[in-house]
Coordinates of C-alpha atoms and ligand atoms in Angstrom, one line a residue:
Chain O
X1 CA 12.1 1.4 -38.1
X2 CA 14.8 1.4 -35.4
X3 CA 14.5 -0.1 -32.0
X4 CA 16.5 0.8 -28.9
X5 CA 16.5 -1.8 -26.0
X6 CA 17.7 -0.3 -22.7
X7 CA 19.5 -2.9 -20.7
X8 CA 20.4 -2.8 -17.1
X9 CA 23.4 -4.8 -15.8
X10 CA 22.4 -6.8 -12.7
X11 CA 23.7 -9.5 -10.4
X12 CA 22.7 -13.0 -11.5
X13 CA 19.4 -13.9 -9.7
X14 CA 21.0 -16.6 -7.6
X15 CA 23.6 -14.1 -6.1
X16 CA 23.8 -14.0 -2.3
X17 CA 23.2 -10.4 -1.6
X18 CA 25.8 -8.9 0.7
X19 CA 27.0 -5.4 1.5
X20 CA 30.3 -3.8 2.5
X21 CA 31.5 -0.4 3.9
X22 CA 29.1 -0.4 6.8
X23 CA 26.2 -1.6 4.6
X24 CA 26.5 1.3 2.2
X25 CA 27.9 -0.5 -0.8
X26 CA 26.8 -3.7 -2.6
X27 CA 29.5 -6.4 -2.3
X28 CA 30.3 -7.4 -5.9
X29 CA 33.0 -9.9 -5.0
X30 CA 32.4 -13.1 -7.0
X31 CA 29.2 -11.8 -8.5
X32 CA 28.2 -12.8 -12.0
X33 CA 26.6 -10.0 -13.9
X34 CA 23.8 -10.5 -16.4
X35 CA 21.3 -8.7 -18.5
X36 CA 18.3 -7.8 -16.4
X37 CA 15.7 -10.6 -17.0
X38 CA 13.0 -8.3 -18.5
X39 CA 15.5 -6.5 -20.7
X40 CA 16.5 -9.9 -22.0
X41 CA 12.9 -10.5 -23.0
X42 CA 12.7 -7.1 -24.5
X43 CA 15.8 -7.7 -26.6
X44 CA 14.4 -11.1 -27.6
X45 CA 11.1 -9.6 -28.8
X46 CA 13.0 -6.8 -30.7
X47 CA 15.0 -9.4 -32.5
X48 CA 11.9 -11.4 -33.3
X49 CA 10.3 -8.3 -34.8
X50 CA 13.5 -7.7 -36.9
X51 CA 13.5 -11.3 -38.1
X52 CA 10.0 -10.7 -39.6
X53 CA 10.5 -8.6 -42.7
X54 CA 6.9 -7.5 -42.7
X55 CA 7.4 -5.4 -39.5
X56 CA 9.9 -3.0 -41.2
X57 CA 12.3 -3.2 -38.2
X58 CA 15.7 -2.6 -39.6
X59 CA 18.0 -2.5 -36.6
X60 CA 18.1 -3.3 -32.9
X61 CA 20.5 -1.2 -30.7
X62 CA 21.1 -1.8 -27.0
X63 CA 21.6 1.2 -24.7
X64 CA 23.3 1.1 -21.4
X65 CA 24.2 3.8 -18.8
X66 CA 27.2 2.6 -16.9
X67 CA 31.0 2.2 -16.9
X68 CA 33.2 -0.1 -19.0
X69 CA 32.7 -2.8 -16.4
X70 CA 29.4 -3.5 -18.0
X71 CA 30.9 -4.2 -21.4
X72 CA 30.8 -8.0 -21.0
X73 CA 27.0 -7.8 -20.4
X74 CA 26.7 -5.5 -23.5
X75 CA 28.7 -8.0 -25.5
X76 CA 26.3 -10.7 -24.4
X77 CA 23.4 -8.6 -25.9
X78 CA 25.4 -8.2 -29.1
X79 CA 26.0 -12.0 -29.2
X80 CA 22.3 -12.6 -28.8
X81 CA 21.8 -10.6 -31.9
X82 CA 21.7 -6.8 -31.3
X83 CA 23.3 -4.9 -34.2
X84 CA 25.2 -2.4 -32.1
X85 CA 25.4 -0.8 -28.7
X86 CA 25.7 2.6 -27.1
X87 CA 27.0 3.1 -23.6
X88 CA 26.8 6.3 -21.7
X89 CA 29.9 6.4 -19.6
X90 CA 28.8 7.2 -16.1
X91 CA 28.2 5.2 -12.9
X92 CA 24.4 4.9 -12.6
X93 CA 23.2 5.9 -9.2
X94 CA 19.7 7.4 -9.7
X95 CA 16.8 6.7 -12.0
X96 CA 16.4 10.3 -13.0
X97 CA 20.0 10.6 -13.9
X98 CA 19.9 7.3 -15.9
X99 CA 16.7 8.2 -17.7
X100 CA 18.1 11.6 -18.7
X101 CA 21.1 10.0 -20.2
X102 CA 19.0 7.5 -22.1
X103 CA 16.9 10.3 -23.4
X104 CA 20.0 11.9 -24.9
X105 CA 20.9 8.7 -26.6
X106 CA 17.4 8.7 -28.2
X107 CA 17.8 12.3 -29.3
X108 CA 21.1 11.6 -30.9
X109 CA 20.1 8.5 -32.8
X110 CA 16.3 8.9 -33.4
X111 CA 14.7 5.5 -32.5
X112 CA 11.1 4.7 -33.3
X113 CA 10.6 2.3 -30.5
X114 CA 12.3 2.3 -27.1
X115 CA 12.0 -0.8 -25.0
X116 CA 12.7 -0.9 -21.2
X117 CA 12.0 -3.5 -18.6
X118 CA 9.4 -3.2 -16.0
X119 CA 12.0 -3.2 -13.3
X120 CA 15.7 -3.8 -12.7
X121 CA 16.2 -6.8 -10.4
X122 CA 18.7 -4.9 -8.3
X123 CA 17.1 -1.5 -7.6
X124 CA 13.5 -2.6 -8.2
X125 CA 12.7 1.0 -9.3
X126 CA 10.1 0.5 -12.0
X127 CA 10.8 4.0 -13.0
X128 CA 13.5 4.5 -15.7
X129 CA 11.3 3.5 -18.7
X130 CA 8.5 5.9 -18.1
X131 CA 10.9 8.7 -17.1
X132 CA 12.7 8.3 -20.5
X133 CA 9.3 8.8 -22.2
X134 CA 8.6 12.0 -20.2
X135 CA 12.0 13.5 -20.8
X136 CA 11.3 13.1 -24.6
X137 CA 7.6 13.9 -24.3
X138 CA 6.9 10.6 -26.1
X139 CA 3.8 8.5 -25.4
X140 CA 4.5 5.4 -23.2
X141 CA 2.7 2.2 -22.5
X142 CA 3.5 0.3 -19.4
X143 CA 2.9 -3.4 -18.3
X144 CA 3.4 -4.5 -21.9
X145 CA 3.1 -8.2 -22.4
X146 CA 2.8 -8.2 -26.1
X147 CA 4.2 -6.1 -29.0
X148 CA 3.6 -6.5 -32.7
X149 CA 3.8 -4.3 -35.7
X150 CA 1.0 -4.8 -38.2
X151 CA 0.8 -2.7 -41.4
X152 CA 3.4 -0.4 -39.9
X153 CA 1.3 0.2 -36.8
X154 CA 2.3 -0.9 -33.3
X155 CA -0.2 -3.3 -31.7
X156 CA 0.5 -3.4 -28.0
X157 CA -0.9 -5.7 -25.3
X158 CA -0.9 -4.2 -21.9
X159 CA -1.9 -5.9 -18.6
X160 CA -4.6 -4.3 -16.6
X161 CA -6.2 -5.5 -13.4
X162 CA -7.9 -8.8 -14.3
X163 CA -7.2 -8.7 -18.0
X164 CA -5.5 -7.2 -21.0
X165 CA -6.1 -4.3 -23.4
X166 CA -4.8 -4.1 -26.9
X167 CA -3.7 -0.5 -27.5
X168 CA -2.0 1.6 -30.0
X169 CA 0.1 4.7 -29.7
X170 CA 2.0 6.6 -32.4
X171 CA 5.7 6.1 -32.9
X172 CA 8.1 7.1 -31.5
X173 CA 7.1 5.7 -28.2
X174 CA 8.4 3.9 -25.1
X175 CA 7.1 0.5 -24.2
X176 CA 7.8 -0.8 -20.6
X177 CA 7.7 -4.6 -21.0
X178 CA 7.2 -7.5 -18.7
X179 CA 6.8 -11.2 -18.9
X180 CA 4.8 -12.4 -21.9
X181 CA 6.4 -10.0 -24.4
X182 CA 8.6 -12.9 -25.4
X183 CA 8.3 -16.4 -24.1
X184 CA 11.9 -17.5 -23.5
X185 CA 15.0 -15.3 -23.7
X186 CA 17.0 -15.9 -26.8
X187 CA 20.4 -17.3 -26.2
X188 CA 23.6 -16.5 -28.0
X189 CA 24.8 -18.9 -30.7
X190 CA 28.4 -19.7 -31.4
X191 CA 28.2 -17.6 -34.5
X192 CA 26.6 -14.8 -32.6
X193 CA 29.4 -14.8 -30.1
X194 CA 32.0 -14.6 -32.8
X195 CA 30.2 -11.8 -34.6
X196 CA 29.7 -9.9 -31.4
X197 CA 33.5 -9.4 -31.2
X198 CA 33.4 -7.1 -34.2
X199 CA 30.3 -5.2 -33.4
X200 CA 30.6 -1.7 -32.1
X201 CA 30.0 -0.4 -28.6
X202 CA 29.8 3.3 -29.1
X203 CA 30.7 5.3 -26.0
X204 CA 28.9 8.6 -25.3
X205 CA 30.0 11.0 -22.6
X206 CA 27.2 11.9 -20.1
X207 CA 25.3 15.2 -20.0
X208 CA 25.2 17.0 -16.7
X209 CA 22.2 16.0 -14.7
X210 CA 21.2 16.3 -11.1
X211 CA 20.9 13.3 -9.0
X212 CA 17.7 13.3 -7.0
X213 CA 18.1 10.4 -4.7
X214 CA 20.8 8.7 -2.6
X215 CA 21.0 5.4 -0.9
X216 CA 21.9 6.1 2.7
X217 CA 22.3 2.5 3.8
X218 CA 21.3 -1.1 2.9
X219 CA 19.6 -3.4 5.3
X220 CA 19.6 -7.2 5.0
X221 CA 16.1 -8.6 5.6
X222 CA 15.2 -9.4 9.2
X223 CA 16.0 -13.0 10.0
X224 CA 12.8 -15.0 10.0
X225 CA 11.9 -16.9 13.1
X226 CA 12.2 -20.6 12.7
X227 CA 9.4 -22.5 11.0
X228 CA 7.0 -24.1 13.4
X229 CA 6.3 -27.7 12.2
X230 CA 2.9 -29.3 12.6
X231 CA 2.4 -33.1 12.3
X232 CA 1.1 -34.2 9.0
X233 CA -1.9 -36.0 10.5
X234 CA -2.9 -33.0 12.6
X235 CA -4.0 -30.3 10.2
X236 CA -6.4 -29.0 12.9
X237 CA -3.4 -27.8 14.8
X238 CA -2.3 -25.7 11.7
X239 CA -5.7 -24.2 11.4
X240 CA -5.8 -23.3 15.1
X241 CA -2.4 -21.6 14.7
X242 CA -3.5 -19.7 11.7
X243 CA -6.6 -18.5 13.5
X244 CA -5.3 -17.8 16.9
X245 CA -1.6 -17.1 16.6
X246 CA -1.1 -15.6 13.1
X247 CA -4.7 -14.4 13.0
X248 CA -4.8 -14.7 9.2
X249 CA -7.9 -16.7 8.7
Chain X
X1 CA 1.2 22.7 1.7
X2 CA -0.3 19.2 1.5
X3 CA 0.3 15.5 1.0
X4 CA -1.4 14.4 -2.2
X5 CA -2.7 10.9 -2.7
X6 CA -3.8 9.5 -6.0
X7 CA -6.5 7.0 -5.5
X8 CA -7.3 4.9 -8.5
X9 CA -10.8 3.4 -8.8
X10 CA -12.1 0.2 -10.3
X11 CA -15.3 0.8 -12.2
X12 CA -16.2 3.5 -9.8
X13 CA -15.3 1.7 -6.6
X14 CA -12.3 1.9 -4.4
X15 CA -10.4 -1.1 -3.0
X16 CA -8.5 -1.8 0.2
X17 CA -5.4 -0.6 -1.6
X18 CA -7.0 2.9 -2.0
X19 CA -7.7 3.0 1.8
X20 CA -4.1 1.9 2.5
X21 CA -2.8 4.7 0.5
X22 CA -5.0 7.3 2.2
X23 CA -4.2 5.9 5.7
X24 CA -0.5 6.1 4.8
X25 CA -0.8 9.6 3.3
X26 CA -2.6 10.9 6.3
X27 CA 0.2 9.6 8.5
X28 CA 2.8 11.2 6.3
X29 CA 0.8 14.5 6.4
X30 CA 0.8 14.3 10.2
X31 CA 4.6 13.8 10.2
X32 CA 5.0 16.9 8.1
X33 CA 2.4 18.9 10.0
X34 CA 0.1 19.3 7.0
X35 CA -3.0 17.7 5.6
X36 CA -3.9 14.9 3.3
X37 CA -5.7 15.5 0.0
X38 CA -6.9 12.7 -2.2
X39 CA -7.3 12.9 -6.0
X40 CA -9.7 10.7 -7.9
X41 CA -9.9 10.5 -11.6
X42 CA -12.9 9.2 -13.4
X43 CA -16.6 8.7 -12.4
X44 CA -16.9 7.9 -8.8
X45 CA -20.1 8.6 -6.8
X46 CA -19.8 11.1 -4.0
X47 CA -20.8 8.5 -1.3
X48 CA -17.9 6.3 -2.5
X49 CA -15.5 9.3 -2.5
X50 CA -16.6 10.1 1.1
X51 CA -15.1 6.8 2.2
X52 CA -11.6 8.2 1.6
X53 CA -12.3 10.7 4.3
X54 CA -12.7 7.9 6.9
X55 CA -9.1 7.1 6.4
X56 CA -7.9 10.7 6.9
X57 CA -8.2 12.6 3.7
X58 CA -9.3 16.2 4.5
X59 CA -10.2 17.1 1.0
X60 CA -11.1 15.0 -2.0
X61 CA -10.5 16.4 -5.5
X62 CA -12.5 14.7 -8.2
X63 CA -11.7 15.0 -11.9
X64 CA -14.5 13.5 -14.0
X65 CA -13.8 14.7 -17.5
X66 CA -14.5 11.9 -20.0
X67 CA -11.2 12.5 -21.5
X68 CA -9.9 10.3 -18.7
X69 CA -12.1 7.3 -19.6
X70 CA -9.0 6.0 -21.5
X71 CA -6.1 5.4 -19.3
X72 CA -3.3 7.3 -21.0
X73 CA 0.0 7.7 -19.2
X74 CA 0.6 11.2 -20.4
X75 CA -2.8 12.8 -19.7
X76 CA -3.1 11.1 -16.3
X77 CA 0.4 12.2 -15.2
X78 CA -0.1 15.7 -16.5
X79 CA -3.4 16.0 -14.6
X80 CA -1.9 14.8 -11.3
X81 CA 1.2 16.9 -11.7
X82 CA -1.0 20.0 -12.2
X83 CA -3.2 19.3 -9.2
X84 CA -0.1 18.6 -7.1
X85 CA 1.2 22.1 -8.0
X86 CA -2.1 23.8 -7.2
X87 CA -2.3 22.0 -3.9
X88 CA 1.4 22.8 -3.2
X89 CA 2.0 19.1 -2.5
X90 CA 5.2 18.3 -0.7
X91 CA 4.7 14.6 -1.1
X92 CA 2.7 12.7 -3.7
X93 CA 1.7 9.2 -2.9
X94 CA 0.8 6.7 -5.6
X95 CA 0.3 2.9 -5.5
X96 CA 3.1 0.7 -6.7
X97 CA 0.8 -1.1 -9.1
X98 CA 0.5 -1.2 -12.9
X99 CA -1.1 2.2 -13.1
X100 CA 1.1 3.8 -10.5
X101 CA 4.3 2.5 -12.2
X102 CA 3.0 4.0 -15.5
X103 CA 2.5 7.5 -14.2
X104 CA 4.6 8.2 -11.1
X105 CA 7.9 8.3 -13.1
X106 CA 6.4 10.8 -15.6
X107 CA 5.2 13.0 -12.7
X108 CA 8.7 12.8 -11.2
X109 CA 10.3 14.2 -14.4
X110 CA 7.6 16.8 -14.9
X111 CA 8.0 18.2 -11.3
X112 CA 11.6 17.2 -10.9
X113 CA 10.6 15.4 -7.8
X114 CA 12.7 12.5 -6.5
X115 CA 10.9 9.2 -6.4
X116 CA 11.0 6.5 -3.8
X117 CA 9.4 3.4 -5.3
X118 CA 8.1 0.2 -3.8
X119 CA 8.2 1.8 -0.3
X120 CA 6.9 -0.4 2.5
X121 CA 7.1 1.8 5.6
X122 CA 6.5 5.3 6.7
X123 CA 9.4 7.7 6.0
X124 CA 12.2 6.9 8.4
X125 CA 12.8 10.6 8.8
X126 CA 11.5 13.8 7.2
X127 CA 14.6 15.9 7.5
X128 CA 16.4 14.5 5.6
X129 CA 13.5 12.8 3.9
X130 CA 14.4 9.1 3.9
X131 CA 12.2 6.2 2.7
X132 CA 12.4 2.5 3.2
X133 CA 12.2 0.4 0.0
X134 CA 12.7 -3.1 -1.3
X135 CA 15.8 -3.8 -3.3
X136 CA 17.5 -6.9 -4.8
X137 CA 14.0 -8.4 -5.4
X138 CA 13.3 -8.6 -1.7
X139 CA 16.7 -9.9 -0.7
X140 CA 17.5 -6.5 1.0
X141 CA 16.0 -3.1 1.8
X142 CA 17.5 0.3 1.3
X143 CA 17.1 3.6 3.1
X144 CA 16.9 6.1 0.3
X145 CA 17.1 9.9 0.7
X146 CA 14.8 11.9 -1.6
X147 CA 16.6 15.1 -2.0
X148 CA 14.1 17.4 -3.8
X149 CA 11.5 19.7 -2.3
X150 CA 8.7 17.7 -3.8
X151 CA 8.8 14.0 -3.3
X152 CA 7.0 11.0 -4.8
X153 CA 6.4 7.7 -3.0
X154 CA 5.0 4.7 -4.6
X155 CA 3.6 2.5 -1.8
X156 CA 3.9 -1.3 -2.0
X157 CA 0.5 -3.1 -1.7
X158 CA -0.5 -4.6 1.6
X159 CA 2.4 -2.9 3.5
X160 CA 0.4 -0.5 5.6
X161 CA -2.5 -1.1 7.9
X162 CA -5.7 0.8 7.5
X163 CA -6.3 3.6 10.1
X164 CA -9.9 4.7 10.5
X165 CA -10.8 8.1 12.0
X166 CA -13.8 10.2 12.5
X167 CA -12.6 12.6 9.9
X168 CA -15.0 14.0 7.3
X169 CA -13.7 15.2 4.0
X170 CA -14.9 17.9 1.7
X171 CA -15.3 17.1 -2.0
X172 CA -14.1 19.5 -4.7
X173 CA -14.5 19.3 -8.4
X174 CA -11.3 20.2 -10.3
X175 CA -10.5 21.0 -13.8
X176 CA -7.1 20.8 -15.4
X177 CA -5.4 22.0 -18.5
X178 CA -5.3 18.7 -20.3
X179 CA -6.9 18.3 -23.7
X180 CA -7.9 15.7 -26.3
X181 CA -4.7 16.0 -28.3
X182 CA -2.6 14.8 -25.3
X183 CA -4.4 11.5 -25.2
X184 CA -2.4 9.4 -27.7
X185 CA -3.4 5.9 -26.4
X186 CA -6.1 4.2 -28.5
X187 CA -7.8 1.2 -27.1
X188 CA -8.5 -1.4 -29.8
X189 CA -9.8 -4.3 -27.7
X190 CA -10.3 -5.3 -24.1
X191 CA -10.2 -8.8 -22.6
X192 CA -11.3 -8.6 -19.0
X193 CA -12.4 -11.4 -16.7
X194 CA -15.0 -10.1 -14.4
X195 CA -16.3 -11.4 -11.1
X196 CA -13.1 -13.4 -10.4
X197 CA -11.0 -12.7 -7.3
X198 CA -7.8 -11.3 -8.6
X199 CA -4.5 -12.8 -7.4
X200 CA -3.1 -9.4 -6.7
X201 CA -6.2 -8.5 -4.5
X202 CA -6.5 -11.8 -2.6
X203 CA -5.8 -11.8 1.1
X204 CA -5.3 -15.5 1.0
X205 CA -3.5 -17.4 -1.8
X206 CA -3.1 -21.2 -2.2
X207 CA -0.3 -22.1 -4.5
X208 CA 0.8 -25.4 -6.0
X209 CA 4.2 -26.3 -7.4
X210 CA 5.8 -29.2 -9.3
X211 CA 5.3 -31.3 -6.2
X212 CA 1.6 -31.5 -7.1
X213 CA 2.8 -34.0 -9.7
X214 CA 0.0 -33.5 -12.3
X215 CA -2.7 -30.9 -13.2
X216 CA -5.3 -33.5 -12.3
X217 CA -4.4 -33.2 -8.6
X218 CA -5.4 -29.5 -8.4
X219 CA -8.9 -30.1 -7.0
X220 CA -8.0 -29.8 -3.3
X221 CA -6.1 -26.5 -4.1
X222 CA -9.3 -25.1 -5.6
X223 CA -11.3 -26.3 -2.7
X224 CA -9.0 -24.9 -0.1
X225 CA -8.9 -21.5 -1.9
X226 CA -12.7 -21.5 -2.2
X227 CA -13.2 -22.4 1.5
X228 CA -10.8 -19.7 2.6
X229 CA -12.1 -17.1 0.2
X230 CA -8.8 -16.9 -1.5
X231 CA -7.2 -17.1 -5.0
X232 CA -5.0 -19.8 -6.5
X233 CA -1.4 -19.4 -7.7
X234 CA 1.4 -21.6 -8.9
X235 CA 5.2 -21.7 -9.4
X236 CA 6.7 -21.0 -12.8
X237 CA 7.4 -24.6 -14.0
X238 CA 3.7 -25.3 -13.4
X239 CA 2.6 -22.5 -15.7
X240 CA 5.3 -23.3 -18.2
X241 CA 4.0 -26.9 -18.3
X242 CA 0.5 -25.5 -19.0
X243 CA -0.9 -27.1 -15.8
X244 CA -2.1 -23.7 -14.8
X245 CA -2.6 -20.4 -16.7
X246 CA 0.3 -17.9 -16.8
X247 CA -1.6 -15.3 -14.9
X248 CA -1.2 -17.5 -11.8
X249 CA 2.5 -17.7 -11.8
X250 CA 4.1 -15.9 -8.9
X251 CA 7.7 -14.9 -8.5
X252 CA 10.3 -12.7 -9.8
X253 CA 9.2 -13.1 -13.4
X254 CA 5.5 -13.5 -12.5
X255 CA 3.2 -11.7 -10.2
X256 CA 4.5 -10.1 -7.1
X257 CA 2.0 -10.4 -4.3
X258 CA 1.8 -9.7 -0.6
X259 CA -1.3 -11.5 0.8
X260 CA -1.9 -12.1 4.5
X261 CA -1.6 -15.8 4.0
X262 CA 0.3 -17.7 1.3
X263 CA 0.1 -21.5 1.3
X264 CA 2.8 -23.1 -0.8
X265 CA 2.2 -26.7 -1.6
X266 CA 4.9 -28.8 -3.4
X267 CA 6.9 -25.7 -4.0
X268 CA 10.6 -25.9 -3.3
X269 CA 11.1 -22.2 -2.5
X270 CA 13.7 -21.1 -5.1
X271 CA 14.9 -17.5 -4.6
X272 CA 13.1 -16.5 -7.8
X273 CA 9.8 -17.8 -6.5
X274 CA 10.3 -16.2 -3.1
X275 CA 11.0 -12.9 -4.7
X276 CA 7.3 -12.7 -5.6
X277 CA 5.8 -13.9 -2.3
X278 CA 8.2 -13.2 0.5
X279 CA 6.3 -10.0 1.5
X280 CA 3.3 -12.2 2.5
X281 CA 2.4 -11.7 6.2
X282 CA 2.4 -15.5 6.8
X283 CA 3.7 -18.3 4.7
X284 CA 2.6 -21.9 5.2
X285 CA 4.6 -24.7 3.4
X286 CA 3.6 -28.2 2.7
X287 CA 6.4 -30.2 1.3
X288 CA 7.7 -33.8 1.6
X289 CA 11.3 -32.7 1.9
X290 CA 12.1 -31.3 5.3
X291 CA 15.1 -29.5 3.9
X292 CA 13.2 -27.7 1.2
X293 CA 14.2 -24.0 1.3
X294 CA 10.6 -22.9 1.4
X295 CA 10.6 -23.9 5.1
X296 CA 13.2 -21.1 5.7
X297 CA 10.6 -18.6 4.5
X298 CA 7.7 -20.3 6.2
X299 CA 6.2 -19.5 9.5
X300 CA 4.4 -22.9 9.7
X301 CA 5.2 -26.1 7.9
X302 CA 3.9 -29.6 7.4
X303 CA 6.4 -32.2 6.2
X304 CA 4.5 -34.7 4.2
X305 CA 3.0 -35.9 0.9
X306 CA 0.7 -33.3 -0.5
X307 CA -1.6 -35.9 -1.9
X308 CA -2.2 -37.2 1.6
X309 CA -2.0 -33.9 3.6
X310 CA -4.3 -31.8 1.4
X311 CA -7.5 -33.8 1.7
X312 CA -7.1 -33.8 5.5
X313 CA -6.5 -30.1 5.5
X314 CA -9.5 -29.4 3.4
X315 CA -11.7 -31.5 5.7
X316 CA -10.3 -29.7 8.7
X317 CA -11.0 -26.3 7.2
X318 CA -14.6 -27.5 6.3
X319 CA -15.0 -28.5 9.9
X320 CA -14.0 -25.1 11.2
X321 CA -16.0 -23.2 8.7
X322 CA -19.1 -25.2 9.4
X323 CA -19.0 -24.2 13.1
Ligands
FAD1 C1 15.7 -15.9 -14.2 C2 14.8 -16.9 -13.6 C3 13.5 -16.4 -13.2 C4 12.7 -17.3 -12.5 N1 11.5 -16.8 -12.1 C5 10.6 -17.6 -11.4 C6 9.4 -17.2 -10.9 O1 9.0 -16.0 -11.1 N2 8.6 -18.0 -10.2 C7 8.9 -19.3 -10.0 O2 8.2 -20.0 -9.3 N3 10.1 -19.8 -10.4 C8 10.9 -19.0 -11.2 N4 12.1 -19.5 -11.6 C9 12.3 -20.9 -11.5 C10 12.9 -21.3 -10.1 O3 14.3 -21.2 -10.1 C11 12.5 -22.7 -9.7 O4 13.0 -23.6 -10.7 C12 11.0 -23.0 -9.6 O5 10.4 -22.0 -8.7 C13 10.7 -24.3 -9.0 O6 9.3 -24.6 -9.0 P1 8.7 -25.7 -8.0 O7 9.1 -25.3 -6.6 O8 7.3 -25.8 -8.4 O9 9.4 -27.1 -8.5 P2 10.6 -27.9 -7.9 O10 11.8 -27.0 -7.6 O11 10.8 -29.1 -8.7 O12 10.1 -28.3 -6.4 C14 9.1 -29.2 -6.2 C15 9.0 -29.3 -4.7 O13 7.9 -30.2 -4.4 C16 8.3 -31.1 -3.4 N5 7.5 -32.3 -3.6 C17 7.7 -33.3 -4.5 N6 6.8 -34.3 -4.3 C18 6.0 -33.8 -3.3 C19 4.8 -34.4 -2.7 N7 4.3 -35.6 -3.1 N8 4.3 -33.7 -1.7 C20 4.8 -32.5 -1.2 N9 5.8 -32.0 -1.8 C21 6.4 -32.6 -2.8 C22 9.8 -31.3 -3.6 O14 10.4 -31.6 -2.3 C23 10.2 -29.9 -4.0 O15 10.6 -29.1 -2.9 C24 13.0 -18.6 -12.3 C25 14.3 -19.1 -12.7 C26 15.2 -18.2 -13.3 C27 16.5 -18.7 -13.7
AMP2 N1 21.8 1.8 -16.2 C1 20.9 1.5 -17.1 N2 21.1 1.5 -18.4 C2 20.2 1.3 -19.3 N3 18.9 1.0 -19.0 C3 18.6 0.9 -17.7 C4 19.5 1.2 -16.7 N4 18.9 1.1 -15.5 C5 17.6 0.8 -15.8 N5 17.4 0.7 -17.2 C6 16.2 0.3 -17.9 O1 15.0 0.7 -17.1 C7 14.3 -0.5 -16.7 C8 13.7 -0.3 -15.3 O2 14.7 -0.1 -14.3 P1 14.4 0.5 -12.9 O3 13.6 1.7 -13.1 O4 15.8 0.7 -12.3 O5 13.7 -0.6 -12.2 C9 15.3 -1.6 -16.9 O6 14.6 -2.9 -17.1 C10 16.1 -1.2 -18.1 O7 15.3 -1.4 -19.3

């Protein structure tokens, strides 16, 4: 069984978000790039499954659509334990375009399980994973917070309103994962970092795909008005403000 | 031409979210000079369906085949895509929740329709068609042009006010070309809490952080939530410590919510926490450190020891509620 983990390369979560070129481009000066947090959990779970011989998982590959500038992030994934990586060499600008490229990667290499994160922390699309499934006509399960393989069959936990369902779909399939799928992201060991240097990042040239969306401009959030402070021994005042000014209770 | 709105139901009932979607869809239809059509999948009684009309749907299409009793991403998206084509939908509107995120992207690929996800305002313009969406986990917004003839919008919860009208809708039964073999999801087990107010549905949320010091101090948080008819939540370290269940953790890696009122008690207001709650209409912070970043996001604040402030606040709410 082969797993592909699709990773998105995103600014570290503590990055101060700024734009340049008249608010049309993200300002990446001084930004530290990391594996998207959910993709890190997906990778961790894939490696846990591979560690358990009973699952039959033989390899974990990471897939990325992006330019060579993402290679350090891909190396990080290799250092954490992925066996190899495939990068499709095109600047990602649109979910449809990214998903179409990832689908080509799957067609070329035939994976049994494709893992994507629920959203990228930069574009907040929540779209690429399920799009990949549709391009391939594979079943997909979303909001996945648990993934196991028992007797060769996937056992998938998905979150539904107010609870969970345990579901099964036939492989090959796409699972769009969120928190819970692994508890803590696995970190690279010294040995992993050394080994990563010799692991392969295969570069694929992109196929020709239409881009369906375009960011016209970015907008920093509206500055919030100053906080109104209420004396600690006067909670009645707070309630009055919530009732009469904010009108929320 | 039409604007098609997919309205999910919960055990045969709609929620405020469904009415938000229809209100929004009706407005988009108005902008485009066309009419709003709602699609409901599963068993919903006609008097429940009629409610969608009150928010501006001119027609309601119901699809009741028992094939849809199992939520399967492929069959649901195929059904909606087919109806969208029959109705010549220019825009398809879907909630940006678990179900919406599972099917909207599939419909997008099927119809080659550009998708604007987690949208929180009406389109900024229709020619070109530009939507307003959250990016960088709430640290910015983007104006995104959807360049295809058919467009899909997934609407963020609690971002659009309900608009009632005197409109009456017609109800139509639909059938689609979806069969058993397409449904590949098999449900093995369900673990559902019933009767409890869901964090994602709550209009008021009372949340505690590490500043609460111990799980034994949670009683006033429960009381406050109960009195206000709200749900309880927590920061990530609180759920990591096992003080509160994981379902309650809000933030970038937890639940993303947008209640009317979010009361953060003993929560510092780290960017990762705010990423999950900053869309709340009103944030109240109680913290003993006047420089805590949560006060930058808050509309109202009390600087003080939670252990002392909370009981007084609970009493004050009791007082008001008893009037
Ligand atoms: C990749 C990543 C993802 C993350 N995702 C999330 C997430 O989704 N959600 C999340 O919450 N965190 C998340 N975090 C963690 C986040 O960075 C913070 O560490 C966390 O939110 C802090 O929780 P806290 O505010 O409860 O605790 P602390 O930061 O310890 O703050 C406690 C606060 O309580 C106040 N306090 C102390 N005593 C009292 C008292 N007696 N009365 C009143 N106030 C008092 C203090 O002044 C302080 O402001 C994430 C971190 C990373 C790196
Ligand atoms: N450029 C990319 N390369 C590889 N995978 C990606 C890329 N962008 C997004 N993904 C995957 O799709 C998921 C959701 O991204 P998004 O739809 O942008 O929110 C991410 O968590 C990744 O698993």
